[in-house]
Amino acid sequence: MGSDALAGLGWDSRWAETWSHWLNGLNEAAQRRYAGGLVPARVLLAHKHLYRIAGPDGSEWLAEVSGQARNQMTAPADWPAVGDWVAAAPRPAEGRATIAGVLPRRSLFARKVAGSRPEAQVVAANADVALLVTSMTSDFEPRRLERFAALAWDSGAVPCIVLTKADAADDADAFITQAELAAPGTDVFTVSALTGAGLERLRARLAPGTTVVLVGSSGVGKSTLANALAGGERMATQEVRASDNKGRHTTTHRELLPLEGGAWLIDTPGMREVGMTAADHDGLSSAFEDIETLAAACRFHDCAHGDEPGCAVNAVIASGELAAGRLASYRKLLREEARMRREETIRLRRLEMKGARKPDKRR
């Protein structure tokens, strides 16, 4: 089944097992409908509900989701996303395919959609590594890095921080220290796409078959970094404003790109809003492991780290070993996540009342 082409896209024995399990879960109607004509394919590009996917023989097809599968998709996150593996029924003569379903994801990088809706917006699927990109300029913001790190840990990908524009930094060590404090235990890379400094060390982190997602705000150099890693001008770039180091969106869509060395990269549009989702608490626990470890030593197990006596967290803040801003960020993200979970529960109850079925991606 074109194992070499699939392997080049990131397919492995675990995906093969997932594929077999998914096929075995098809109901009789679906088995008759597709009659063995389904193949695994990976989503390279998504534009609204139209997709470009790559199949097991190396062919690429323009694809849409089948009507049956659409009926099972009750939330935006249920739809295929860049990086997803899907079950496709190809029509080679037309250069098209129908997507019958999405294979269960290994990881899902998502954020809350802009505005007041409690829904999650998928940024990338099945990423092994999340490169959290920020520049060593006045736009550097540790609190934003904390948010990105929490979302990355929640996604199932391993976060790494990439500090760009090393050639323009007066004190790179100071930025590295701040990044390490914002995301303890996370690898930090400094790079300059202009001079090439640091790129080889970063490339060595991206093993063949690995899928990497680039996330960050506008103007931090994501597209320039993507071009440097891909070995060519694959993504458009723009200059930032010299007055405030702010940039405009260069990448306007998400796309899976091959990198030198055999890894795959998903570049994403710059994020102005980075809202928490209704995911499990694991991401925040990992991103703020230092605070949660300290909290275990508080006198009261339900200590809110305010003015309670015997608060171990506040004691460390008073000693200067922990920034008060980091605790404030942690508490704010906890509140956001809790609110999203409440709103998601309400949304699901409303769907249940309407008689909507829970999505089953194996159908």
Coordinates of C-alpha atoms in Angstrom, one line a residue:
M1 CA 0.0 0.0 0.0
G2 CA 2.7 2.4 -0.9
S3 CA 4.4 2.1 2.5
D4 CA 7.4 4.2 1.5
A5 CA 5.2 7.1 0.5
L6 CA 3.1 6.8 3.7
A7 CA 6.3 6.5 5.9
G8 CA 7.5 9.7 4.2
L9 CA 4.4 11.4 5.5
G10 CA 4.9 10.2 9.1
W11 CA 3.1 6.9 8.9
D12 CA 4.4 4.2 11.3
S13 CA 3.3 0.9 12.9
R14 CA 1.2 2.6 15.5
W15 CA -0.8 4.4 12.7
A16 CA -1.2 1.1 10.9
E17 CA -2.7 -0.4 14.0
T18 CA -5.0 2.6 14.4
W19 CA -6.0 2.3 10.8
S20 CA -6.9 -1.4 11.2
H21 CA -8.9 -0.7 14.3
W22 CA -10.8 2.2 12.6
L23 CA -11.7 0.0 9.6
N24 CA -12.9 -2.8 11.9
G25 CA -15.2 -0.3 13.6
L26 CA -17.1 0.6 10.5
N27 CA -20.7 -0.3 10.5
E28 CA -22.2 -2.6 7.9
A29 CA -23.7 0.2 5.8
A30 CA -20.3 2.0 5.6
Q31 CA -18.6 -1.2 4.7
R32 CA -21.0 -1.8 1.8
R33 CA -20.7 1.9 0.8
Y34 CA -17.0 1.9 0.4
A35 CA -16.4 -1.8 -0.3
G36 CA -12.8 -1.8 0.5
G37 CA -12.0 1.3 -1.4
L38 CA -10.7 3.3 1.5
V39 CA -7.0 4.3 1.9
P40 CA -5.2 6.3 4.5
A41 CA -4.2 9.8 3.5
R42 CA -2.8 12.9 5.3
V43 CA -4.2 16.4 5.2
L44 CA -1.7 18.8 3.8
L45 CA -3.8 21.9 3.4
A46 CA -7.2 23.0 4.7
H47 CA -9.3 25.8 3.4
K48 CA -12.7 26.0 5.0
H49 CA -14.1 22.6 4.3
L50 CA -12.0 21.8 1.2
Y51 CA -8.7 19.9 1.7
R52 CA -5.6 18.8 -0.2
I53 CA -4.6 15.3 1.0
A54 CA -1.7 13.0 0.1
G55 CA -2.4 9.3 -0.4
P56 CA -0.4 6.1 -0.1
D57 CA 1.0 6.2 -3.6
G58 CA 2.2 9.8 -3.3
S59 CA -0.7 11.2 -5.2
E60 CA -2.4 14.4 -4.0
W61 CA -6.2 14.9 -4.2
L62 CA -8.7 17.6 -3.6
A63 CA -11.1 16.3 -1.0
E64 CA -14.3 17.0 0.8
V65 CA -15.9 15.3 3.7
S66 CA -18.7 12.8 3.0
G67 CA -22.3 13.7 3.9
Q68 CA -22.4 10.8 6.4
A69 CA -19.2 11.9 8.1
R70 CA -20.5 15.5 8.2
N71 CA -23.5 14.4 10.2
Q72 CA -21.2 13.1 12.9
M73 CA -19.3 16.3 13.2
T74 CA -21.0 18.4 15.9
A75 CA -18.1 20.8 16.8
P76 CA -15.5 22.6 14.7
A77 CA -12.8 20.4 16.3
D78 CA -14.4 17.3 14.8
W79 CA -13.6 18.4 11.2
P80 CA -10.3 17.4 9.5
A81 CA -7.3 19.6 10.2
V82 CA -3.9 20.0 8.8
G83 CA -1.8 17.1 10.0
D84 CA -4.8 14.7 10.4
W85 CA -4.8 11.2 9.0
V86 CA -8.1 10.5 7.2
A87 CA -9.8 7.6 5.6
A88 CA -10.2 8.6 1.9
A89 CA -12.1 7.1 -1.1
P90 CA -10.0 8.4 -4.0
R91 CA -11.3 9.1 -7.5
P92 CA -8.0 9.3 -9.4
A93 CA -9.4 10.1 -12.8
E94 CA -10.9 13.3 -11.3
G95 CA -8.0 14.1 -9.0
R96 CA -10.5 14.1 -6.1
A97 CA -11.4 12.1 -3.1
T98 CA -14.1 11.8 -0.4
I99 CA -13.1 11.8 3.3
A100 CA -15.0 9.1 5.1
G101 CA -13.6 9.9 8.6
V102 CA -10.8 11.2 10.7
L103 CA -8.5 8.7 12.5
P104 CA -8.2 9.2 16.2
R105 CA -5.5 11.9 16.9
R106 CA -2.3 11.4 18.8
S107 CA -2.2 15.1 19.6
L108 CA -4.4 18.2 19.0
F109 CA -3.1 21.7 19.4
A110 CA -6.2 23.9 19.9
R111 CA -7.1 27.3 21.3
K112 CA -10.4 28.9 22.1
V113 CA -12.1 30.5 19.0
A114 CA -12.0 34.3 19.0
G115 CA -14.9 36.0 20.7
S116 CA -17.3 34.7 23.3
R117 CA -18.1 31.2 21.9
P118 CA -16.8 28.3 24.1
E119 CA -15.6 26.3 21.1
A120 CA -12.0 25.1 20.4
Q121 CA -10.3 26.0 17.2
V122 CA -7.9 23.4 15.9
V123 CA -4.4 24.8 15.1
A124 CA -2.7 21.5 14.1
A125 CA -3.3 17.8 14.5
N126 CA -0.8 15.0 15.2
A127 CA 2.1 17.3 15.9
D128 CA 5.0 15.6 17.8
V129 CA 6.7 18.9 18.7
A130 CA 5.4 22.4 19.2
L131 CA 7.9 25.1 18.4
L132 CA 6.8 28.2 20.4
V133 CA 8.3 31.0 18.5
T134 CA 8.9 34.5 19.8
S135 CA 11.5 37.1 19.0
M136 CA 14.2 38.6 21.1
T137 CA 12.8 42.1 20.7
S138 CA 10.6 44.4 22.7
D139 CA 7.7 42.2 21.7
F140 CA 8.9 39.4 24.0
E141 CA 6.3 38.6 26.6
P142 CA 6.8 35.8 29.2
R143 CA 3.1 35.6 30.1
R144 CA 2.3 34.8 26.5
L145 CA 4.9 32.1 26.4
E146 CA 3.2 30.5 29.5
R147 CA -0.1 30.4 27.6
F148 CA 1.5 28.8 24.6
A149 CA 3.3 26.2 26.8
A150 CA 0.1 25.3 28.6
L151 CA -1.7 24.7 25.3
A152 CA 1.2 22.7 23.9
W153 CA 1.4 20.4 26.9
D154 CA -2.4 20.0 26.7
S155 CA -2.1 19.1 23.0
G156 CA 0.1 16.1 23.6
A157 CA 3.0 17.6 21.7
V158 CA 6.4 18.4 23.3
P159 CA 6.9 22.2 23.5
C160 CA 10.2 23.8 22.6
I161 CA 10.8 27.5 22.7
V162 CA 12.5 29.2 19.7
L163 CA 13.9 32.7 20.2
T164 CA 14.3 34.3 16.8
K165 CA 16.2 37.3 15.6
A166 CA 19.3 36.4 17.6
D167 CA 21.3 38.7 15.3
A168 CA 19.4 41.7 16.7
A169 CA 19.5 40.8 20.4
D170 CA 21.7 42.9 22.6
D171 CA 21.5 40.4 25.5
A172 CA 20.5 37.0 24.3
D173 CA 21.2 35.4 27.7
A174 CA 18.6 37.6 29.4
F175 CA 15.9 36.5 26.9
I176 CA 17.0 32.8 27.4
T177 CA 16.7 33.2 31.2
Q178 CA 13.2 34.7 30.9
A179 CA 12.1 32.0 28.6
E180 CA 13.4 29.3 30.9
L181 CA 11.5 30.9 33.8
A182 CA 8.3 31.1 31.8
A183 CA 8.5 27.4 30.8
P184 CA 10.7 25.4 33.2
G185 CA 12.2 22.3 31.8
T186 CA 11.5 23.2 28.2
D187 CA 14.3 23.3 25.6
V188 CA 15.2 26.8 24.4
F189 CA 16.7 27.5 21.0
T190 CA 18.1 30.8 19.8
V191 CA 18.2 31.2 16.1
S192 CA 18.9 33.8 13.4
A193 CA 17.3 33.0 10.0
L194 CA 19.4 35.9 8.6
T195 CA 22.8 34.5 9.6
G196 CA 21.8 30.9 10.1
A197 CA 23.1 30.8 13.7
G198 CA 21.4 28.1 15.8
L199 CA 19.6 26.5 12.9
E200 CA 21.6 23.3 12.8
R201 CA 21.0 22.7 16.5
L202 CA 17.3 23.2 15.9
R203 CA 17.2 20.9 12.9
A204 CA 18.9 18.2 14.9
R205 CA 15.9 18.2 17.3
L206 CA 13.5 17.4 14.4
A207 CA 13.9 13.7 13.6
P208 CA 12.8 12.2 10.3
G209 CA 9.1 11.5 10.3
T210 CA 8.5 14.0 13.1
T211 CA 5.6 16.5 12.6
V212 CA 6.3 20.0 14.0
V213 CA 3.9 22.9 14.4
L214 CA 5.1 26.5 14.5
V215 CA 3.0 28.8 16.8
G216 CA 3.5 32.4 17.9
S217 CA 2.3 35.9 17.4
S218 CA 2.5 37.9 14.2
G219 CA 5.9 39.4 13.3
V220 CA 8.1 37.0 15.4
G221 CA 9.6 35.4 12.3
K222 CA 7.7 32.2 12.0
S223 CA 7.5 32.2 8.2
T224 CA 11.1 33.2 7.9
L225 CA 12.1 30.4 10.2
A226 CA 9.8 28.0 8.2
N227 CA 11.7 29.0 5.0
A228 CA 15.0 28.5 6.7
L229 CA 14.1 25.0 7.9
A230 CA 12.5 24.0 4.6
G231 CA 15.5 25.1 2.6
G232 CA 13.7 27.6 0.3
E233 CA 11.1 30.3 0.0
R234 CA 8.1 28.2 0.8
M235 CA 6.2 30.9 2.8
A236 CA 5.7 34.6 2.2
T237 CA 7.4 37.0 4.6
Q238 CA 6.9 40.6 5.7
E239 CA 8.9 43.2 7.5
V240 CA 7.7 44.3 11.0
R241 CA 7.2 47.9 11.9
A242 CA 10.4 49.4 13.2
S243 CA 8.5 51.6 15.6
D244 CA 7.1 48.8 17.8
N245 CA 8.4 45.5 16.4
K246 CA 4.8 44.5 15.6
G247 CA 4.1 42.4 12.5
R248 CA 1.3 41.7 10.2
H249 CA -0.1 38.2 9.4
T250 CA 2.2 36.7 6.8
T251 CA 0.8 33.1 6.9
T252 CA -2.9 33.2 6.1
H253 CA -3.5 29.4 6.1
R254 CA -2.2 26.3 7.7
E255 CA -0.1 23.9 5.5
L256 CA 2.0 20.8 6.1
L257 CA 5.4 21.3 4.5
P258 CA 8.4 18.9 4.1
L259 CA 11.6 19.9 5.8
E260 CA 15.2 19.1 5.0
G261 CA 16.0 15.9 6.9
G262 CA 12.6 14.2 6.6
A263 CA 10.5 16.1 9.2
W264 CA 7.2 17.8 8.4
L265 CA 6.3 21.3 9.5
I266 CA 2.9 23.0 10.0
D267 CA 3.2 26.8 9.8
T268 CA 0.2 28.7 11.2
P269 CA -1.1 32.3 11.1
G270 CA 0.0 34.6 13.9
M271 CA -2.2 34.4 17.0
R272 CA -3.4 37.6 18.5
E273 CA -5.7 35.8 21.0
V274 CA -4.5 32.7 22.8
G275 CA -7.5 31.5 24.8
M276 CA -7.5 28.4 26.9
T277 CA -9.8 25.5 25.9
A278 CA -11.9 23.0 27.9
A279 CA -9.1 20.5 27.8
D280 CA -7.8 18.5 30.8
H281 CA -5.8 20.2 33.5
D282 CA -2.7 18.3 32.5
G283 CA -1.4 21.2 30.3
L284 CA -1.5 23.7 33.1
S285 CA 0.0 21.2 35.5
S286 CA 3.0 20.6 33.2
A287 CA 3.4 24.3 32.3
F288 CA 3.3 25.4 36.0
E289 CA 4.8 22.3 37.6
D290 CA 6.9 24.5 39.8
I291 CA 3.9 26.2 41.4
E292 CA 2.0 23.0 41.8
T293 CA 5.0 21.4 43.5
L294 CA 5.2 24.3 45.9
A295 CA 1.5 24.3 46.5
A296 CA 1.8 20.7 47.8
A297 CA 3.7 22.1 50.8
C298 CA 1.0 24.7 51.7
R299 CA -0.6 24.4 55.2
F300 CA -4.1 24.1 53.7
H301 CA -4.7 21.7 50.8
D302 CA -7.2 24.1 49.3
C303 CA -4.9 27.1 49.6
A304 CA -5.7 29.8 47.0
H305 CA -2.2 31.4 47.5
G306 CA -3.8 34.6 48.6
D307 CA -3.4 35.7 52.2
E308 CA -3.7 32.3 53.8
P309 CA -1.2 31.5 56.5
G310 CA 1.4 28.9 55.7
C311 CA 1.3 29.4 52.0
A312 CA 4.4 27.9 50.5
V313 CA 3.9 29.6 47.2
N314 CA 3.8 33.1 48.6
A315 CA 6.8 32.4 50.8
V316 CA 8.9 31.7 47.7
I317 CA 7.5 34.8 46.0
A318 CA 8.5 36.8 49.1
S319 CA 12.0 35.4 48.8
G320 CA 12.3 36.5 45.2
E321 CA 12.7 33.0 43.8
L322 CA 9.3 33.1 42.0
A323 CA 7.8 36.1 40.2
A324 CA 4.4 37.2 41.5
G325 CA 3.4 37.7 37.8
R326 CA 3.8 34.0 37.2
L327 CA 1.4 33.1 40.0
A328 CA -1.1 35.7 38.7
S329 CA -0.8 34.1 35.2
Y330 CA -1.4 30.6 36.6
R331 CA -4.5 31.7 38.5
K332 CA -5.8 33.5 35.5
L333 CA -5.4 30.5 33.2
L334 CA -7.0 28.2 35.8
R335 CA -10.1 30.5 35.8
E336 CA -10.2 30.6 32.0
E337 CA -10.0 26.8 31.7
A338 CA -12.7 26.3 34.3
R339 CA -15.0 28.7 32.6
M340 CA -14.4 27.0 29.2
R341 CA -15.2 23.6 30.8
R342 CA -18.5 25.0 32.2
E343 CA -19.5 26.5 28.9
E344 CA -18.5 23.3 27.0
T345 CA -20.7 21.2 29.4
I346 CA -23.6 23.6 28.7
R347 CA -23.0 23.2 24.9
L348 CA -23.0 19.4 25.1
R349 CA -26.2 19.3 27.2
R350 CA -27.9 21.5 24.6
L351 CA -26.8 19.1 21.9
E352 CA -28.1 16.2 23.9
M353 CA -31.4 17.9 24.3
K354 CA -31.6 18.4 20.6
G355 CA -31.0 14.7 20.1
A356 CA -27.6 15.1 18.5
R357 CA -25.5 12.0 18.7
K358 CA -22.0 12.0 20.1
P359 CA -19.4 12.0 17.2
D360 CA -18.0 8.7 16.2
K361 CA -15.1 9.1 13.9
R362 CA -15.0 5.4 13.0
R363 CA -18.2 5.6 11.0

